[in-house]
mmCIF file of C-alpha atoms in Angstrom:
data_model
loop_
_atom_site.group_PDB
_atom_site.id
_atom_site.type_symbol
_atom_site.label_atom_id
_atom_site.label_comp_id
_atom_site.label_asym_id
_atom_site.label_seq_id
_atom_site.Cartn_x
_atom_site.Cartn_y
_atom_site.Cartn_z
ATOM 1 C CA UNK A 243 -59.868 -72.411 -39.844
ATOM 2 C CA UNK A 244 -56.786 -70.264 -40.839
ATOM 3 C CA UNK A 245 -53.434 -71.280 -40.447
ATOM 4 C CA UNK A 246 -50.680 -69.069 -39.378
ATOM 5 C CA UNK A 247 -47.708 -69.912 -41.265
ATOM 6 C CA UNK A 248 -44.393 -69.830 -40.191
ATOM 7 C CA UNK A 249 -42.642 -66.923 -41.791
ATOM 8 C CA UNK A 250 -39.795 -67.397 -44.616
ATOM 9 C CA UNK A 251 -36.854 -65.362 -45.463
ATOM 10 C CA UNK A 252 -36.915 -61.865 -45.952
ATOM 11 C CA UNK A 253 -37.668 -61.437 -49.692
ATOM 12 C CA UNK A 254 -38.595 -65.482 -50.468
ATOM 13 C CA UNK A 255 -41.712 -66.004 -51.829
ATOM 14 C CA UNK A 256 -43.890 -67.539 -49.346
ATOM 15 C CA UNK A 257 -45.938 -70.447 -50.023
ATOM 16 C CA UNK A 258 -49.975 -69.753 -50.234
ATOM 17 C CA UNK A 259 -51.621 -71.925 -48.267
ATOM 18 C CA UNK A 260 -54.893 -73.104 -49.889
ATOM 19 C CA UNK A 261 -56.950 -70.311 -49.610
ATOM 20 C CA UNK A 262 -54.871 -68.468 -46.733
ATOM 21 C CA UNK A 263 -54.757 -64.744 -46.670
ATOM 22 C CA UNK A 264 -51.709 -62.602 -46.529
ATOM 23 C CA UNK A 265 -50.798 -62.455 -42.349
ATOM 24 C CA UNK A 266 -51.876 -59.062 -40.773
ATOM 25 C CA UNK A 267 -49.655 -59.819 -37.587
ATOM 26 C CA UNK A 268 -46.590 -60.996 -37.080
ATOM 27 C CA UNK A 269 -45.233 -63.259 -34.331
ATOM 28 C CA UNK A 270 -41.522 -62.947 -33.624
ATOM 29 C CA UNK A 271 -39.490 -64.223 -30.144
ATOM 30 C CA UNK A 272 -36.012 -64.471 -29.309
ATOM 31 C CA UNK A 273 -35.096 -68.120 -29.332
ATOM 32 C CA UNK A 274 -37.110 -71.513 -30.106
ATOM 33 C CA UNK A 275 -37.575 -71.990 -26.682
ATOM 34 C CA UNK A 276 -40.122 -68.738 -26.435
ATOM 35 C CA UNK A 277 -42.070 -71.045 -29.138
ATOM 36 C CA UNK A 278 -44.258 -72.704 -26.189
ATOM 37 C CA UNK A 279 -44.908 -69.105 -24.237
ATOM 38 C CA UNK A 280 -45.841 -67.316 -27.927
ATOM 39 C CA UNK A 281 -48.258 -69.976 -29.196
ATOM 40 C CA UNK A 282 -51.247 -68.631 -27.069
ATOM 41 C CA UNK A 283 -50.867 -65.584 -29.517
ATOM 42 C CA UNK A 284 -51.105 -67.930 -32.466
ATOM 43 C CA UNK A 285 -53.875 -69.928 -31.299
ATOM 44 C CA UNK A 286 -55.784 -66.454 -29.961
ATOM 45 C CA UNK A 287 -55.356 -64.626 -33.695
ATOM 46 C CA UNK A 288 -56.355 -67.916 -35.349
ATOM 47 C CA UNK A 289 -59.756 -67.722 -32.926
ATOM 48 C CA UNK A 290 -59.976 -64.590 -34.248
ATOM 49 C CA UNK A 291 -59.717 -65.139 -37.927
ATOM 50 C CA UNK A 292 -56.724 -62.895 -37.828
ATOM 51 C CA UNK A 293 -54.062 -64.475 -39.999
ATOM 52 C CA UNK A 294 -50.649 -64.382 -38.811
ATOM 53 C CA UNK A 295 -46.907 -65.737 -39.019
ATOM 54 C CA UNK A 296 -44.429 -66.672 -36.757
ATOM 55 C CA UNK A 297 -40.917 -66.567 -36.697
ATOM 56 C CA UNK A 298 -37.964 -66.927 -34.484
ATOM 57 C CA UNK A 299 -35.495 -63.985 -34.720
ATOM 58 C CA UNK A 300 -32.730 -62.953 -32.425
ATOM 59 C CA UNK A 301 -31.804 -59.564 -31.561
ATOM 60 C CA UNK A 302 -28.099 -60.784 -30.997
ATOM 61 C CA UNK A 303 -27.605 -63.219 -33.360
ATOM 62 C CA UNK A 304 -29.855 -62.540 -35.963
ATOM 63 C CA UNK A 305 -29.783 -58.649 -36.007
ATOM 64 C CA UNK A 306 -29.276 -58.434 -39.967
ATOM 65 C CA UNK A 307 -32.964 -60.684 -40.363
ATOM 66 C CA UNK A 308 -34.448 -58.661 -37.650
ATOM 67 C CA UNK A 309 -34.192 -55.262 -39.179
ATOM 68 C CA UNK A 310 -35.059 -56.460 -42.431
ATOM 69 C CA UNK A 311 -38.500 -57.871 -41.187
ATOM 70 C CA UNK A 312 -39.163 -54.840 -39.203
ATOM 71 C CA UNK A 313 -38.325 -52.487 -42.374
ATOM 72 C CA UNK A 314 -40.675 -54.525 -44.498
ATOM 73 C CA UNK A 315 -43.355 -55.709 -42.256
ATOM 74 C CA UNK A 316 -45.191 -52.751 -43.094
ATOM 75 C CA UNK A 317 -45.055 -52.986 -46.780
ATOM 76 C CA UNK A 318 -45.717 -56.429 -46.555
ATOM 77 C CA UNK A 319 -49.205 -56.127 -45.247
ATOM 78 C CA UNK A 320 -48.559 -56.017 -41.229
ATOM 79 C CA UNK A 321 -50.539 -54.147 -39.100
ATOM 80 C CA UNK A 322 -48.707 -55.375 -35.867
ATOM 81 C CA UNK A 323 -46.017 -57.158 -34.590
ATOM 82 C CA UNK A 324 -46.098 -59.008 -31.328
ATOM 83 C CA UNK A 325 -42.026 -59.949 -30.193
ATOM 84 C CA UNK A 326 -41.514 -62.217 -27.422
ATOM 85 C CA UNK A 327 -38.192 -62.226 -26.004
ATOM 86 C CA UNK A 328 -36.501 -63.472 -22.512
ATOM 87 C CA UNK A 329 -33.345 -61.936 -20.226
ATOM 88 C CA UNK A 330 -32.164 -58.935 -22.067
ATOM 89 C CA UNK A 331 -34.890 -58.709 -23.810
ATOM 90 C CA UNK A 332 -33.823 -56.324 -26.859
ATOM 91 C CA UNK A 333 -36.489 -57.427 -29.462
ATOM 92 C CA UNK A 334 -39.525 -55.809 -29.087
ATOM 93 C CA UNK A 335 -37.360 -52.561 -28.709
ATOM 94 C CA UNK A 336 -35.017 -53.343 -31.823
ATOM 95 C CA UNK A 337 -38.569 -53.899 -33.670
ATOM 96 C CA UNK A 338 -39.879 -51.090 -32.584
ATOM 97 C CA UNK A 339 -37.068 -48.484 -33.857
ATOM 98 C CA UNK A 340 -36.960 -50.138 -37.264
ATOM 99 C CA UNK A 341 -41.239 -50.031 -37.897
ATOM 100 C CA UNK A 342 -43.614 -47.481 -37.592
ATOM 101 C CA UNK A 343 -46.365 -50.616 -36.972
ATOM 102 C CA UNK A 344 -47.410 -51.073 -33.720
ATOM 103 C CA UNK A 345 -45.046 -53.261 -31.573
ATOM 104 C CA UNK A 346 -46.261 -55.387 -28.835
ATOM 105 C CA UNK A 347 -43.803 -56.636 -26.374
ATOM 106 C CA UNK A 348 -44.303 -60.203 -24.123
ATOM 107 C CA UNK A 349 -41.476 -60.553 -21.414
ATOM 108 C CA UNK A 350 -40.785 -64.606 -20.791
ATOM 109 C CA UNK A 351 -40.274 -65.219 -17.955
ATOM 110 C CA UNK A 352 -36.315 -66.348 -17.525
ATOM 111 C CA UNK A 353 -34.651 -69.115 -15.169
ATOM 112 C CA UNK A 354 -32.525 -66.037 -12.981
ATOM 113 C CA UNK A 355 -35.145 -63.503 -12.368
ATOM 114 C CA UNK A 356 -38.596 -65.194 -13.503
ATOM 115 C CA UNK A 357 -39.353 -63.004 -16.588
ATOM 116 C CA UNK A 358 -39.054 -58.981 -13.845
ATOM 117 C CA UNK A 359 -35.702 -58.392 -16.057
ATOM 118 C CA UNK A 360 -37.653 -59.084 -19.203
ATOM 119 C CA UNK A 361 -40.254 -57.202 -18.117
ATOM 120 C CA UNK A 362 -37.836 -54.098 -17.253
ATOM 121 C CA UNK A 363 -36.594 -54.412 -20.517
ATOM 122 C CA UNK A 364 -39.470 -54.316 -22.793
ATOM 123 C CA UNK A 365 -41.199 -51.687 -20.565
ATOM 124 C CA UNK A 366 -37.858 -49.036 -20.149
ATOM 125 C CA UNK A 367 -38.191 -47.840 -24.060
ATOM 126 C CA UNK A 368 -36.870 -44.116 -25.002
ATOM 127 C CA UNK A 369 -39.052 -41.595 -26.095
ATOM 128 C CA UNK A 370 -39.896 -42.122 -29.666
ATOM 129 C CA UNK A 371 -39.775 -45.683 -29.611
ATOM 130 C CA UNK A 372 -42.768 -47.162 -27.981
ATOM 131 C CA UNK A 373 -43.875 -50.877 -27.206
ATOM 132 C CA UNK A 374 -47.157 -51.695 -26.076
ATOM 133 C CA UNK A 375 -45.691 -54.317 -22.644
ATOM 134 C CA UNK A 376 -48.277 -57.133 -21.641
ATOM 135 C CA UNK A 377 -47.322 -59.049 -18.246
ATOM 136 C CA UNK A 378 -44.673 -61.702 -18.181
ATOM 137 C CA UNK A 379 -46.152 -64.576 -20.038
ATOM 138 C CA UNK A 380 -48.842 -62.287 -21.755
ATOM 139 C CA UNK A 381 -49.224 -63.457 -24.976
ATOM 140 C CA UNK A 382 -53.000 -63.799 -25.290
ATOM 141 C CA UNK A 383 -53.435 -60.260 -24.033
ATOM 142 C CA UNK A 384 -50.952 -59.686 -26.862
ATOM 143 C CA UNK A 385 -53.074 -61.010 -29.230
ATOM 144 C CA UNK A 386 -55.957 -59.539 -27.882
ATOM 145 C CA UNK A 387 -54.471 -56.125 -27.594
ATOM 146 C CA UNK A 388 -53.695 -56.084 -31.564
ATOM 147 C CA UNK A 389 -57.051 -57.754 -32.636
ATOM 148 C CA UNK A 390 -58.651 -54.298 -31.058
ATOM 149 C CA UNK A 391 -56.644 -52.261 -32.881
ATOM 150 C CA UNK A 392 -57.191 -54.402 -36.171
ATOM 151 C CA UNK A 393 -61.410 -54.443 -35.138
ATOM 152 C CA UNK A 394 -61.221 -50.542 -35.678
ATOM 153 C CA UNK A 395 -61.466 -50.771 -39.078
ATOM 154 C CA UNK A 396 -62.114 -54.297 -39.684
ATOM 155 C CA UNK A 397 -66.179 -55.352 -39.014
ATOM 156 C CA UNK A 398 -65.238 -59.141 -39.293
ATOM 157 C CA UNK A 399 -62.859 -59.159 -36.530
ATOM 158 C CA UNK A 400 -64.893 -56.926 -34.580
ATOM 159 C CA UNK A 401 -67.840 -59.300 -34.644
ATOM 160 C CA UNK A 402 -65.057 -62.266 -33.601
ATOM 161 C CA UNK A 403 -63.944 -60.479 -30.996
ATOM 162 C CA UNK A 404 -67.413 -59.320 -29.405
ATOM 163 C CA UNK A 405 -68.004 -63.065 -29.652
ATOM 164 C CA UNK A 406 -64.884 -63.966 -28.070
ATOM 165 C CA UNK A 407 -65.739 -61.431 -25.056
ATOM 166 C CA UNK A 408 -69.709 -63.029 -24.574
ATOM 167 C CA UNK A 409 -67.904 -66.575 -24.763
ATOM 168 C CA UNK A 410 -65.342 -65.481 -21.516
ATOM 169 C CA UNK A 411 -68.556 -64.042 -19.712
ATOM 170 C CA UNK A 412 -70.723 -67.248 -20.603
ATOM 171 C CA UNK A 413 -67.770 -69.305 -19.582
ATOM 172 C CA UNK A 414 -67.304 -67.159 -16.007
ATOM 173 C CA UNK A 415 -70.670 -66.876 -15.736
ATOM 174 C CA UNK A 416 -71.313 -71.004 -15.730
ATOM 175 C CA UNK A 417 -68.324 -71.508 -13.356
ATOM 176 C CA UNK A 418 -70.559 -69.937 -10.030
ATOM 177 C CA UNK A 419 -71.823 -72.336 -8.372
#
């Protein structure tokens, strides 16, 4: 089974885990406490075979770390980013304009307005800078979502994913009475 490893500085050398591959996505939210909505992305990419990292990074108070990921996510081996992010919600977006990879954006749902300003947020981009928006919460969509784009020109996670799809009709399929 992979592992998706937490992500270390910008420039460290990371740790190789066994034999663990270099992570195609990354897995970035706003505060530790997006940790618990974010996981089902982890847990979905690790079904998958995808490897991944994940990391906690603030668009207010960690804006220096942030653009420095974004900048080298690409030329680190990324093919996606996934950014979770609550209230204002500035992540995905400040991802977005600093990477040409695709961004997807998860809006968690927030104490004041249930996750609709997050949602607003992520889903009110400018021209130019776009972010793929799943629904409040909607982090194994997220995961899904970039695991198509990655089974374009991968076969293995293709075949993973057409599995995955025949396991959620099997499993739907058994639940009729």
């Amino acid at each position: 089974m992979l592992r998706c490893e937490v992500a270390h500085p910008i420039g460290a050398k990371r740790p190789r885990y066994m034999d663990s591959p270099p992570p195609l996505v990354g897995i970035v939210m706003g505060s530790r406490s997006d940790w618990e909505t974010m996981l089902p992305a982890h847990d979905t990419l690790v079904a998958l075979h995808i490897p991944c990292e994940m990391q906690v990074l603030s668009a207010h108070r960690m804006p220096d770390e942030m653009f420095a990921y974004a900048a080298a996510a690409a030329g680190r081996g990324l093919r996606a980013i996934i950014a979770g992010a609550g209230g204002a919600a500035h992540l995905p977006g400040m991802i977005a304009a600093k990477t040409t990879l695709p961004v997807v954006g998860v809006p968690v749902q927030s104490k004041a307005l249930r996750g609709i300003d997050s949602l607003l947020s992520i889903a009110q981009m400018p021209p130019g800078v776009p972010v793929a928006t799943m629904a409040i919460g909607g982090a194994v969509n997220a995961a899904l979502f970039v695991a198509r784009t990655i089974a374009l020109h991968d076969a293995g996670v293709a075949d993973a994913l057409a599995a995955y799809v025949t396991r959620m009709h099997d499993e739907a399929a058994a639940s009729t009475p």
